[in-house]
């Protein structure tokens, strides 16, 4: 028994040592600029061998801690490399003249002052706020009405729910192009006959903005509907019965009982619509790509339908101005965080009142 | 109580009208995939000029197209989605269990970091993410950009927070006595997790898999940045974007490509309708 443990200990230490040597060798090869093809695999195999050695280490006292470490490691490692490091670097780069590959100088708040002097960026902020407010109201109202409809006793209700939810399954890029077709090839036939409007609604900035709103509601209302249905089903039957006996009509029941009782669902739905409308990118890109003439602050802009997420993307990727795009993204994050926190606070206080 | 017929008939009609509206775009895609470009432009809502022969012609033109490359894109999307989902369920379950069963300063801090990170929009990390991945890839000589392992790695990082959040909530509800009993019977901690806890997680893993799956399958921005618009590897949304970019207003081909792109999701939805709809709601409520 004792020998067995000792042997296991030696094996475990040996594995850990081999793993360490492998990893160090790989890193040394990297640092010296060697081009041998096996440094990458060597590093990974080294890390795995090390973890196996650690796992095999014969200890009853610390075994639990070792397992905790090994279990946490994969997710935490990917999380740090993909979220934490880029987040910190991103904030740091927004104060420099970073060009996507390297940075030369600190420029202080230059990027932040530049972006506020861009009228097109201010327009994007205004447009995004408009889009968020309109959608927060419309998607919730439409979703709630659909939920009321889908909790009635209609035949084939399962089919209707699925049909209303279906658009939510499709990615923004694909449905953006589908709707582009509908607006510019199908709808135009009707608008031409009815109003003599013989150009696509997407060609007019204001109408194109409405078109994005329509597509967004089409895509998102079914999802919000599902959440409201679940909320409505939690309203206890006996409460509804009691109110019916007391002579409450449908409208009173709706406003005095159902809506107050699903206040927490309303909070969830407004939060979801707020954050997702704010980050709207795919449909914006596929439907109009942000184009459209608009008069704003005394000058004519060519990004009439460009919302914040797309503006950031275009600044960094299309115009190759990474530092400025990054600074805009940091502002985007700050606005989103602030707005979400305010929304949650306001809703929570409202819930208590109800 | 006798049902009043009138109001319900009206509701039924309203429900049908809305269903027609929500399904109309899908109907347009299917109908026009059967037509030539000239017929589509002339009369998009009628069946004039629609034939199976034309559908075949459109399909072969789209599937064989070098910009779209449907089967390659479909395969890439499928591999990325499936591998990411499996790893997220496994690693997420492991991490959530450790976080949940250890009430130390560290585990609380890690949990809080995960929660806080959920509000971070992709835009604020995307630019630095690309350069980090490029640098790391160069340094260790493993391709992180334009490669499937790199993008799976990124999805594990981005999906981790929400997965852990939902799984932690569920594990809290599993009685700790179960684990104690397993430990008394001589089960190691890792054995306890894989034999006792992980099988119990099944319903909630279905939920996170649906949530993550919908997002990963449909995601455009991350793969377009990491794989490149015209790189050797493309996911389905990236391929659609590249395809449309190269065939401006060729609606016969674009709509057929759209049909191919939405078909897998619709088939899955028809098969697992209940699970998907429940999963989406549960994910939102938690």
Coordinates of C-alpha atoms in Angstrom, one line a residue:
Chain A
X1 CA 0.0 0.0 0.0
X2 CA 2.7 2.4 1.0
X3 CA 4.9 1.5 -1.9
X4 CA 2.0 1.9 -4.2
X5 CA 1.4 5.5 -3.0
X6 CA 5.1 6.3 -3.3
X7 CA 5.2 4.9 -6.8
X8 CA 2.1 7.0 -7.7
X9 CA 3.7 10.1 -6.2
X10 CA 6.8 9.6 -8.3
X11 CA 4.7 9.1 -11.4
X12 CA 2.7 12.1 -10.7
X13 CA 5.7 14.4 -10.0
X14 CA 7.4 13.0 -13.1
X15 CA 4.4 13.8 -15.3
X16 CA 4.2 17.3 -13.9
X17 CA 7.9 17.8 -14.5
X18 CA 7.6 16.5 -18.0
X19 CA 4.6 18.8 -18.6
X20 CA 6.5 21.8 -17.3
X21 CA 9.6 21.0 -19.3
X22 CA 7.4 20.7 -22.4
X23 CA 5.7 24.0 -21.9
X24 CA 8.9 25.8 -21.0
X25 CA 10.6 24.3 -24.1
X26 CA 7.7 25.4 -26.3
X27 CA 7.9 29.0 -24.8
X28 CA 11.6 29.1 -25.2
X29 CA 11.3 28.1 -28.8
X30 CA 8.7 30.8 -29.3
X31 CA 10.8 33.5 -27.6
X32 CA 13.9 32.6 -29.7
X33 CA 11.8 32.9 -32.8
X34 CA 12.3 29.3 -33.9
X35 CA 10.0 28.2 -36.7
X36 CA 9.8 24.5 -35.9
X37 CA 6.3 23.3 -36.4
X38 CA 5.7 21.4 -33.2
X39 CA 5.9 24.3 -30.7
X40 CA 2.2 24.7 -30.5
X41 CA 1.3 21.1 -30.0
X42 CA 4.2 20.8 -27.6
X43 CA 2.7 23.5 -25.4
X44 CA -0.7 22.0 -25.4
X45 CA 0.5 18.5 -24.7
X46 CA 2.8 19.9 -21.9
X47 CA -0.2 21.5 -20.3
X48 CA -2.3 18.4 -20.5
X49 CA 0.5 16.2 -19.1
X50 CA 0.9 18.6 -16.3
X51 CA -2.8 18.5 -15.4
X52 CA -2.8 14.7 -15.6
X53 CA 0.2 14.6 -13.2
X54 CA -1.6 17.0 -10.9
X55 CA -4.8 14.8 -11.0
X56 CA -2.8 11.7 -10.2
X57 CA -1.1 13.3 -7.2
X58 CA -1.9 11.0 -4.2
X59 CA -3.3 13.3 -1.6
X60 CA -6.6 13.0 0.3
X61 CA -6.3 16.4 1.9
X62 CA -5.9 18.5 -1.3
X63 CA -7.6 16.2 -3.8
X64 CA -10.7 18.3 -3.7
X65 CA -8.8 21.5 -4.3
X66 CA -7.0 19.9 -7.2
X67 CA -10.2 18.8 -8.8
X68 CA -11.7 22.3 -8.3
X69 CA -8.8 23.8 -10.1
X70 CA -8.9 21.3 -13.0
X71 CA -12.7 21.7 -13.3
X72 CA -12.6 25.5 -13.3
X73 CA -9.6 25.8 -15.6
X74 CA -11.0 25.2 -19.1
X75 CA -13.9 27.7 -18.9
X76 CA -12.0 30.2 -16.9
X77 CA -9.0 30.1 -19.3
X78 CA -11.2 30.6 -22.4
X79 CA -13.1 33.3 -20.7
X80 CA -10.0 35.2 -19.7
X81 CA -8.4 35.0 -23.2
X82 CA -11.6 35.9 -25.1
X83 CA -13.3 38.4 -22.7
X84 CA -11.2 39.7 -19.9
X85 CA -7.9 40.4 -21.8
X86 CA -9.6 41.9 -24.9
X87 CA -11.8 44.1 -22.6
X88 CA -8.8 45.5 -20.7
X89 CA -6.7 45.9 -23.8
X90 CA -9.7 47.5 -25.7
X91 CA -10.1 50.1 -23.0
X92 CA -6.4 50.7 -23.0
X93 CA -6.2 51.0 -26.8
X94 CA -9.0 53.6 -26.9
X95 CA -6.5 56.1 -25.5
X96 CA -3.8 55.3 -28.1
X97 CA -3.3 55.5 -31.9
X98 CA -3.7 51.7 -32.2
X99 CA -4.2 50.6 -35.8
X100 CA -5.4 47.0 -35.1
X101 CA -1.9 45.5 -35.1
X102 CA 0.3 47.8 -33.0
X103 CA 0.3 51.1 -31.2
X104 CA 2.9 53.9 -31.2
X105 CA 1.7 56.7 -29.0
X106 CA -0.7 57.6 -26.3
X107 CA -3.2 60.2 -27.5
X108 CA -5.1 60.8 -24.3
X109 CA -8.7 61.6 -24.9
X110 CA -8.2 62.5 -28.5
X111 CA -10.3 59.6 -29.9
X112 CA -13.1 60.5 -27.5
X113 CA -13.1 64.2 -28.6
X114 CA -12.8 63.2 -32.3
X115 CA -15.9 61.0 -32.2
X116 CA -18.0 63.7 -30.7
X117 CA -17.0 66.1 -33.5
X118 CA -18.3 63.6 -36.0
X119 CA -21.9 64.5 -36.9
X120 CA -22.5 61.1 -38.3
X121 CA -21.6 59.5 -35.0
X122 CA -23.9 61.8 -33.1
X123 CA -26.6 60.9 -35.6
X124 CA -26.0 57.2 -34.9
X125 CA -26.4 57.7 -31.2
X126 CA -29.7 59.6 -31.7
X127 CA -31.0 57.0 -34.1
X128 CA -30.1 54.2 -31.8
X129 CA -31.9 55.8 -28.9
X130 CA -34.9 56.4 -31.1
X131 CA -34.8 52.7 -32.2
X132 CA -34.5 51.4 -28.7
X133 CA -37.4 53.5 -27.3
X134 CA -39.7 52.7 -30.2
X135 CA -38.9 49.0 -30.0
X136 CA -39.0 48.7 -26.3
X137 CA -42.6 50.0 -26.4
X138 CA -43.8 48.3 -29.7
X139 CA -42.2 44.9 -29.2
X140 CA -43.6 44.6 -25.7
X141 CA -47.1 45.8 -26.7
X142 CA -47.2 43.5 -29.7
X143 CA -45.7 40.6 -27.8
X144 CA -48.2 41.1 -25.0
X145 CA -51.2 41.3 -27.3
X146 CA -50.0 38.2 -29.1
X147 CA -49.7 36.5 -25.7
X148 CA -53.2 37.5 -24.8
X149 CA -54.4 36.2 -28.1
X150 CA -52.5 32.9 -27.6
X151 CA -53.9 32.3 -24.2
X152 CA -57.5 32.3 -25.5
X153 CA -59.3 29.2 -26.3
X154 CA -58.7 29.1 -30.1
X155 CA -58.3 25.9 -32.1
X156 CA -54.8 25.1 -33.2
X157 CA -53.2 27.5 -30.7
X158 CA -49.9 25.5 -30.7
X159 CA -49.6 26.2 -34.4
X160 CA -50.1 29.9 -34.0
X161 CA -47.6 30.1 -31.2
X162 CA -45.0 28.3 -33.3
X163 CA -45.8 30.5 -36.4
X164 CA -45.4 33.7 -34.4
X165 CA -42.1 32.4 -32.9
X166 CA -40.6 31.1 -36.1
X167 CA -39.0 34.3 -37.3
X168 CA -36.9 34.3 -34.1
X169 CA -35.0 31.2 -35.3
X170 CA -33.5 32.8 -38.3
X171 CA -30.2 34.7 -38.2
X172 CA -30.3 38.5 -38.8
X173 CA -28.2 38.4 -42.0
X174 CA -30.4 35.9 -43.8
X175 CA -33.7 37.5 -42.8
X176 CA -32.3 40.9 -43.6
X177 CA -31.8 39.9 -47.2
X178 CA -35.2 38.2 -47.3
X179 CA -36.9 41.4 -46.1
X180 CA -34.8 43.5 -48.5
X181 CA -36.4 41.4 -51.3
X182 CA -39.9 41.9 -49.8
X183 CA -39.5 45.7 -49.5
X184 CA -37.8 46.3 -52.8
X185 CA -39.6 43.8 -55.0
X186 CA -42.9 42.8 -53.4
X187 CA -44.1 45.8 -51.4
X188 CA -43.1 48.2 -54.2
X189 CA -45.8 46.7 -56.4
X190 CA -48.5 47.5 -53.9
X191 CA -47.2 51.0 -52.9
X192 CA -46.9 51.9 -56.6
X193 CA -50.5 51.1 -57.1
X194 CA -51.8 52.5 -53.9
X195 CA -49.7 55.6 -53.4
X196 CA -47.8 56.0 -56.6
X197 CA -44.6 55.4 -54.6
X198 CA -42.6 53.7 -57.3
X199 CA -39.3 53.4 -55.4
X200 CA -38.4 51.0 -52.6
X201 CA -39.1 52.1 -49.1
X202 CA -35.5 51.3 -48.3
X203 CA -34.4 54.2 -50.6
X204 CA -35.9 56.7 -48.3
X205 CA -34.1 57.1 -44.9
X206 CA -37.2 57.7 -42.8
X207 CA -39.1 54.8 -44.4
X208 CA -36.1 52.6 -44.3
X209 CA -35.8 53.2 -40.5
X210 CA -39.5 52.2 -40.2
X211 CA -38.7 49.2 -42.3
X212 CA -35.9 48.1 -39.8
X213 CA -38.4 48.6 -36.9
X214 CA -41.0 46.5 -38.7
X215 CA -38.5 43.7 -39.4
X216 CA -37.2 43.9 -35.8
X217 CA -40.7 43.5 -34.4
X218 CA -41.5 40.7 -36.8
X219 CA -38.3 38.9 -35.6
X220 CA -38.6 39.6 -31.8
X221 CA -42.2 39.9 -30.9
X222 CA -42.8 36.1 -31.0
X223 CA -40.0 35.5 -28.5
X224 CA -41.4 38.1 -26.1
X225 CA -44.8 36.7 -26.6
X226 CA -43.6 33.3 -25.3
X227 CA -42.2 34.9 -22.2
X228 CA -45.5 36.8 -21.6
X229 CA -47.5 33.6 -22.1
X230 CA -45.5 31.9 -19.4
X231 CA -46.1 34.9 -17.2
X232 CA -49.8 35.0 -17.8
X233 CA -50.1 31.3 -17.0
X234 CA -48.6 31.9 -13.6
X235 CA -51.6 34.1 -12.7
X236 CA -53.6 31.9 -10.3
X237 CA -56.9 30.7 -11.6
X238 CA -58.7 31.3 -8.3
X239 CA -57.8 35.0 -8.4
X240 CA -59.3 35.3 -11.9
X241 CA -62.4 33.4 -10.8
X242 CA -62.8 35.6 -7.7
X243 CA -62.6 38.7 -9.8
X244 CA -65.1 37.3 -12.3
X245 CA -67.5 36.6 -9.4
X246 CA -67.0 40.2 -8.1
X247 CA -68.2 41.3 -11.5
X248 CA -64.9 42.5 -13.1
X249 CA -65.1 42.7 -16.8
X250 CA -62.3 41.6 -19.2
X251 CA -60.6 45.1 -19.3
X252 CA -60.6 45.5 -15.5
X253 CA -59.2 42.0 -15.1
X254 CA -56.5 42.8 -17.6
X255 CA -55.4 46.1 -16.0
X256 CA -56.1 45.5 -12.4
X257 CA -55.1 41.8 -12.1
X258 CA -53.1 40.4 -14.9
X259 CA -50.7 43.2 -15.7
X260 CA -49.8 43.9 -12.0
X261 CA -49.3 40.2 -11.4
X262 CA -46.9 39.8 -14.2
X263 CA -44.8 42.9 -13.4
X264 CA -41.6 40.8 -13.1
X265 CA -42.2 39.4 -16.5
X266 CA -42.6 42.9 -17.9
X267 CA -39.2 43.8 -16.3
X268 CA -37.5 40.8 -18.0
X269 CA -39.1 41.6 -21.4
X270 CA -38.2 45.3 -21.3
X271 CA -34.7 44.4 -20.3
X272 CA -34.3 41.9 -23.2
X273 CA -35.8 44.2 -25.8
X274 CA -33.7 47.1 -24.6
X275 CA -30.3 45.3 -24.7
X276 CA -31.0 43.5 -27.9
X277 CA -32.4 46.5 -29.8
X278 CA -29.4 48.5 -28.6
X279 CA -27.0 46.0 -30.0
X280 CA -28.9 45.6 -33.3
X281 CA -26.4 44.9 -36.0
X282 CA -27.2 42.1 -38.4
X283 CA -30.5 43.3 -39.8
X284 CA -29.2 46.9 -40.0
X285 CA -26.2 45.6 -42.1
X286 CA -28.2 43.3 -44.4
X287 CA -31.2 45.5 -44.9
X288 CA -29.7 49.0 -45.6
X289 CA -26.1 48.7 -44.6
X290 CA -26.6 52.0 -42.8
X291 CA -27.0 54.1 -46.0
X292 CA -29.5 56.8 -46.7
X293 CA -29.3 60.6 -46.9
X294 CA -30.4 62.6 -44.0
X295 CA -30.1 66.3 -42.9
X296 CA -28.8 66.6 -39.4
X297 CA -27.2 69.6 -37.5
X298 CA -27.0 71.6 -40.7
X299 CA -25.2 69.1 -42.9
X300 CA -26.3 66.2 -45.1
X301 CA -25.1 62.8 -43.9
X302 CA -25.0 59.7 -45.9
X303 CA -25.5 57.3 -43.0
X304 CA -29.1 57.9 -42.4
X305 CA -30.0 54.4 -41.1
X306 CA -26.7 53.5 -39.4
X307 CA -27.1 52.5 -35.8
X308 CA -24.3 52.5 -33.2
X309 CA -23.1 48.9 -33.6
X310 CA -22.8 49.3 -37.3
X311 CA -21.1 52.7 -37.0
X312 CA -18.5 51.1 -34.7
X313 CA -18.0 48.2 -37.2
X314 CA -17.6 50.6 -40.1
X315 CA -15.3 52.9 -38.4
X316 CA -12.9 50.2 -37.3
X317 CA -13.2 47.6 -40.1
X318 CA -14.2 49.5 -43.3
X319 CA -12.4 52.8 -42.6
X320 CA -9.6 51.0 -40.8
X321 CA -9.6 53.4 -37.9
X322 CA -9.3 50.9 -35.1
X323 CA -8.5 53.3 -32.2
X324 CA -11.5 55.5 -32.9
X325 CA -13.8 52.5 -33.4
X326 CA -12.5 51.1 -30.1
X327 CA -13.2 54.4 -28.3
X328 CA -16.7 54.4 -29.7
X329 CA -17.2 50.9 -28.5
X330 CA -16.1 51.8 -25.0
X331 CA -18.7 54.6 -25.0
X332 CA -21.3 52.1 -26.4
X333 CA -20.6 49.8 -23.5
X334 CA -20.9 52.7 -20.9
X335 CA -24.2 53.8 -22.4
X336 CA -25.6 50.2 -22.5
X337 CA -24.5 49.5 -18.9
X338 CA -25.9 52.7 -17.6
X339 CA -29.2 52.4 -19.5
X340 CA -29.6 48.7 -18.4
X341 CA -28.9 49.5 -14.8
X342 CA -31.4 52.4 -14.8
X343 CA -34.0 50.2 -16.4
X344 CA -33.7 47.5 -13.8
X345 CA -33.8 50.0 -11.0
X346 CA -36.9 51.8 -12.4
X347 CA -38.7 48.5 -13.1
X348 CA -37.9 47.1 -9.7
X349 CA -39.3 50.1 -7.9
X350 CA -42.4 50.0 -10.1
X351 CA -42.8 46.3 -9.2
X352 CA -42.9 47.1 -5.5
X353 CA -45.5 49.8 -6.0
X354 CA -47.7 47.4 -7.9
Chain B
X1 CA -71.2 28.0 -19.3
X2 CA -71.9 28.1 -22.9
X3 CA -69.1 29.4 -25.2
X4 CA -70.0 32.5 -27.1
X5 CA -69.1 31.7 -30.7
X6 CA -68.8 35.2 -32.1
X7 CA -65.8 36.7 -30.3
X8 CA -63.8 33.4 -30.8
X9 CA -64.4 33.4 -34.5
X10 CA -63.1 37.0 -34.6
X11 CA -60.0 36.0 -32.6
X12 CA -59.4 33.1 -34.8
X13 CA -59.5 35.3 -37.9
X14 CA -57.1 37.8 -36.3
X15 CA -54.8 34.9 -35.3
X16 CA -54.8 33.6 -38.9
X17 CA -54.1 37.1 -40.4
X18 CA -51.1 37.5 -38.1
X19 CA -49.9 34.0 -38.9
X20 CA -50.1 34.8 -42.6
X21 CA -48.1 38.0 -41.9
X22 CA -45.3 36.2 -39.9
X23 CA -45.0 33.4 -42.4
X24 CA -45.3 35.5 -45.5
X25 CA -41.5 36.0 -45.9
X26 CA -40.9 32.3 -45.6
X27 CA -43.5 31.7 -48.2
X28 CA -41.9 34.2 -50.5
X29 CA -38.5 32.5 -50.1
X30 CA -39.9 29.1 -50.9
X31 CA -42.1 30.2 -53.8
X32 CA -39.5 32.3 -55.5
X33 CA -36.8 29.6 -55.3
X34 CA -38.9 27.8 -57.9
X35 CA -38.6 30.7 -60.4
X36 CA -36.3 32.3 -62.8
X37 CA -35.0 35.8 -62.0
X38 CA -37.1 37.4 -64.7
X39 CA -40.3 35.8 -63.3
X40 CA -39.4 36.8 -59.8
X41 CA -39.0 40.5 -60.7
X42 CA -42.1 40.5 -62.9
X43 CA -44.5 38.9 -60.4
X44 CA -43.0 37.9 -57.0
X45 CA -46.3 36.8 -55.3
X46 CA -47.8 34.6 -58.1
X47 CA -46.8 31.1 -59.2
X48 CA -46.1 32.3 -62.7
X49 CA -43.1 30.5 -64.1
X50 CA -42.6 28.3 -61.0
X51 CA -41.4 24.8 -61.8
X52 CA -39.4 22.0 -60.1
X53 CA -36.9 22.1 -63.0
X54 CA -36.2 25.7 -62.2
X55 CA -35.7 24.9 -58.5
X56 CA -33.2 22.2 -59.4
X57 CA -31.4 24.7 -61.7
X58 CA -31.3 27.3 -58.9
X59 CA -30.2 24.8 -56.3
X60 CA -27.3 23.4 -58.4
X61 CA -26.2 27.0 -59.3
X62 CA -26.2 27.9 -55.6
X63 CA -24.7 24.8 -54.1
X64 CA -21.9 24.6 -56.6
X65 CA -21.1 28.3 -56.4
X66 CA -17.6 29.0 -55.2
X67 CA -18.6 32.0 -53.1
X68 CA -21.3 30.2 -51.3
X69 CA -20.0 26.6 -51.2
X70 CA -23.1 25.4 -49.3
X71 CA -21.9 22.0 -48.1
X72 CA -18.6 23.3 -46.8
X73 CA -20.3 26.2 -45.1
X74 CA -23.0 24.0 -43.6
X75 CA -20.4 21.5 -42.4
X76 CA -18.3 24.3 -40.8
X77 CA -21.3 25.7 -39.1
X78 CA -22.4 22.3 -37.9
X79 CA -19.0 21.4 -36.5
X80 CA -18.5 24.7 -34.8
X81 CA -22.0 24.6 -33.2
X82 CA -21.9 21.0 -32.1
X83 CA -18.4 21.1 -30.7
X84 CA -19.0 24.4 -28.9
X85 CA -22.2 23.2 -27.4
X86 CA -20.7 20.0 -26.1
X87 CA -17.7 21.8 -24.6
X88 CA -19.9 24.5 -23.1
X89 CA -22.2 21.9 -21.5
X90 CA -19.2 19.9 -20.1
X91 CA -16.9 22.8 -19.0
X92 CA -19.9 24.9 -17.9
X93 CA -21.2 22.1 -15.8
X94 CA -17.8 21.5 -14.2
X95 CA -17.2 25.2 -13.5
X96 CA -20.8 25.8 -12.2
X97 CA -20.5 22.8 -9.8
X98 CA -17.2 24.0 -8.4
X99 CA -18.5 27.6 -8.0
X100 CA -21.7 26.3 -6.4
X101 CA -20.2 23.9 -3.9
X102 CA -17.4 26.0 -2.7
X103 CA -18.3 29.1 -0.8
X104 CA -14.9 30.8 -0.8
X105 CA -13.9 34.3 -1.7
X106 CA -12.4 33.0 -4.9
X107 CA -15.5 31.2 -6.2
X108 CA -17.7 34.2 -5.3
X109 CA -15.4 36.5 -7.1
X110 CA -15.3 34.3 -10.2
X111 CA -19.1 34.0 -10.2
X112 CA -19.5 37.8 -9.9
X113 CA -17.0 38.3 -12.8
X114 CA -19.1 36.0 -15.0
X115 CA -22.3 37.7 -14.1
X116 CA -20.9 41.2 -14.7
X117 CA -19.4 40.1 -18.0
X118 CA -22.8 39.3 -19.4
X119 CA -23.6 42.9 -20.0
X120 CA -20.4 43.5 -22.0
X121 CA -21.4 44.0 -25.7
X122 CA -19.4 42.1 -28.2
X123 CA -18.4 45.4 -30.0
X124 CA -16.3 46.5 -27.1
X125 CA -14.1 43.4 -27.1
X126 CA -14.2 42.4 -30.8
X127 CA -11.3 44.5 -32.1
X128 CA -8.9 43.6 -29.3
X129 CA -10.1 40.0 -29.5
X130 CA -8.9 39.7 -33.1
X131 CA -5.5 41.2 -32.3
X132 CA -5.1 39.0 -29.1
X133 CA -6.0 35.9 -31.1
X134 CA -3.6 36.9 -33.8
X135 CA -0.8 37.5 -31.3
X136 CA -1.5 34.4 -29.3
X137 CA -1.7 32.3 -32.5
X138 CA 1.6 33.6 -33.8
X139 CA 3.3 33.2 -30.4
X140 CA 2.3 29.5 -29.9
X141 CA 2.2 28.7 -33.6
X142 CA -1.4 27.5 -33.5
X143 CA -3.8 29.2 -36.0
X144 CA -6.5 30.9 -33.9
X145 CA -7.9 33.1 -36.7
X146 CA -9.4 31.5 -39.8
X147 CA -9.6 28.2 -38.0
X148 CA -12.4 26.1 -36.5
X149 CA -10.6 25.4 -33.1
X150 CA -10.0 29.2 -32.7
X151 CA -13.7 30.0 -33.1
X152 CA -14.8 27.2 -30.8
X153 CA -12.4 28.5 -28.2
X154 CA -14.0 32.0 -28.6
X155 CA -17.5 30.6 -28.3
X156 CA -16.5 28.7 -25.1
X157 CA -15.2 32.0 -23.7
X158 CA -18.3 34.1 -24.7
X159 CA -20.9 31.5 -23.9
X160 CA -19.3 30.5 -20.6
X161 CA -20.8 33.3 -18.5
X162 CA -24.5 32.6 -19.3
X163 CA -24.0 28.8 -19.2
X164 CA -22.5 29.0 -15.7
X165 CA -25.2 31.4 -14.6
X166 CA -28.0 29.2 -15.6
X167 CA -26.4 25.9 -14.4
X168 CA -25.4 27.4 -11.0
X169 CA -29.0 28.3 -10.4
X170 CA -30.0 24.7 -11.1
X171 CA -27.2 23.0 -9.1
X172 CA -28.2 25.1 -6.0
X173 CA -31.4 23.2 -6.0
X174 CA -29.8 19.8 -6.0
X175 CA -29.6 18.5 -2.3
X176 CA -26.0 18.4 -1.0
X177 CA -26.9 15.2 0.9
X178 CA -26.7 13.3 -2.4
X179 CA -23.0 14.2 -2.8
X180 CA -22.3 13.4 0.9
X181 CA -23.9 10.0 0.4
X182 CA -21.8 9.4 -2.6
X183 CA -18.7 10.5 -0.7
X184 CA -19.5 8.1 2.2
X185 CA -19.9 5.3 -0.3
X186 CA -16.3 6.0 -1.4
X187 CA -16.9 8.1 -4.5
X188 CA -14.2 10.6 -5.4
X189 CA -15.2 14.2 -6.0
X190 CA -14.8 13.9 -9.8
X191 CA -16.8 10.7 -9.7
X192 CA -19.5 12.4 -7.7
X193 CA -19.8 15.0 -10.4
X194 CA -19.8 12.8 -13.4
X195 CA -21.9 10.0 -11.9
X196 CA -24.3 11.8 -9.7
X197 CA -24.5 15.5 -10.6
X198 CA -24.0 15.6 -14.3
X199 CA -26.8 13.2 -15.2
X200 CA -29.2 15.3 -13.0
X201 CA -28.3 18.4 -15.0
X202 CA -29.9 17.0 -18.2
X203 CA -33.0 19.2 -18.4
X204 CA -31.1 22.4 -17.7
X205 CA -28.3 21.4 -20.2
X206 CA -31.0 21.1 -22.8
X207 CA -32.0 24.7 -22.0
X208 CA -28.5 26.1 -22.3
X209 CA -27.8 24.1 -25.4
X210 CA -30.8 25.6 -27.1
X211 CA -30.0 29.1 -26.0
X212 CA -26.3 28.8 -27.0
X213 CA -27.1 26.8 -30.2
X214 CA -29.5 29.4 -31.5
X215 CA -27.0 32.1 -30.9
X216 CA -23.9 30.3 -32.3
X217 CA -25.6 28.9 -35.4
X218 CA -27.0 32.3 -36.4
X219 CA -24.1 34.5 -35.3
X220 CA -22.6 36.6 -38.0
X221 CA -20.3 39.2 -36.5
X222 CA -17.8 36.9 -34.6
X223 CA -17.2 34.5 -37.4
X224 CA -17.1 37.2 -40.0
X225 CA -14.3 38.9 -38.0
X226 CA -12.4 35.8 -37.0
X227 CA -12.7 33.8 -40.2
X228 CA -12.7 36.8 -42.6
X229 CA -15.3 37.5 -45.4
X230 CA -13.3 35.7 -48.0
X231 CA -11.2 33.3 -45.9
X232 CA -10.9 29.6 -46.6
X233 CA -13.3 28.7 -43.8
X234 CA -16.8 30.1 -43.7
X235 CA -19.9 29.6 -41.6
X236 CA -23.4 29.7 -43.2
X237 CA -24.2 33.3 -42.3
X238 CA -20.8 34.5 -43.5
X239 CA -21.2 32.5 -46.7
X240 CA -24.6 34.1 -47.3
X241 CA -23.2 37.5 -46.8
X242 CA -20.3 36.8 -49.2
X243 CA -22.6 35.3 -51.7
X244 CA -25.0 38.2 -51.7
X245 CA -22.1 40.6 -52.0
X246 CA -21.0 38.9 -55.2
X247 CA -24.4 38.6 -56.8
X248 CA -26.1 42.0 -56.3
X249 CA -29.9 41.7 -56.9
X250 CA -29.8 38.2 -58.4
X251 CA -32.8 37.3 -56.5
X252 CA -33.3 33.8 -57.8
X253 CA -29.9 32.8 -56.5
X254 CA -30.1 34.8 -53.3
X255 CA -33.5 33.5 -52.3
X256 CA -32.4 29.9 -53.0
X257 CA -29.4 30.5 -50.9
X258 CA -31.6 31.9 -48.2
X259 CA -33.8 28.8 -48.4
X260 CA -30.8 26.5 -47.9
X261 CA -29.6 28.6 -45.0
X262 CA -32.9 28.6 -43.1
X263 CA -33.9 25.0 -43.9
X264 CA -31.7 23.3 -41.2
X265 CA -33.0 25.5 -38.4
X266 CA -36.6 25.0 -39.6
X267 CA -36.2 21.2 -39.7
X268 CA -34.8 21.2 -36.2
X269 CA -37.6 23.5 -35.0
X270 CA -40.3 21.2 -36.4
X271 CA -38.6 18.2 -34.7
X272 CA -38.0 19.8 -31.3
X273 CA -40.5 22.6 -31.3
X274 CA -41.6 22.2 -27.7
X275 CA -38.1 22.0 -26.3
X276 CA -36.9 25.0 -28.2
X277 CA -39.8 27.2 -27.2
X278 CA -39.6 26.1 -23.5
X279 CA -35.8 26.4 -23.5
X280 CA -35.9 30.0 -24.9
X281 CA -38.4 31.0 -22.2
X282 CA -36.6 29.3 -19.3
X283 CA -33.3 30.9 -20.3
X284 CA -34.9 34.3 -20.3
X285 CA -36.7 34.0 -17.0
X286 CA -33.6 32.8 -15.1

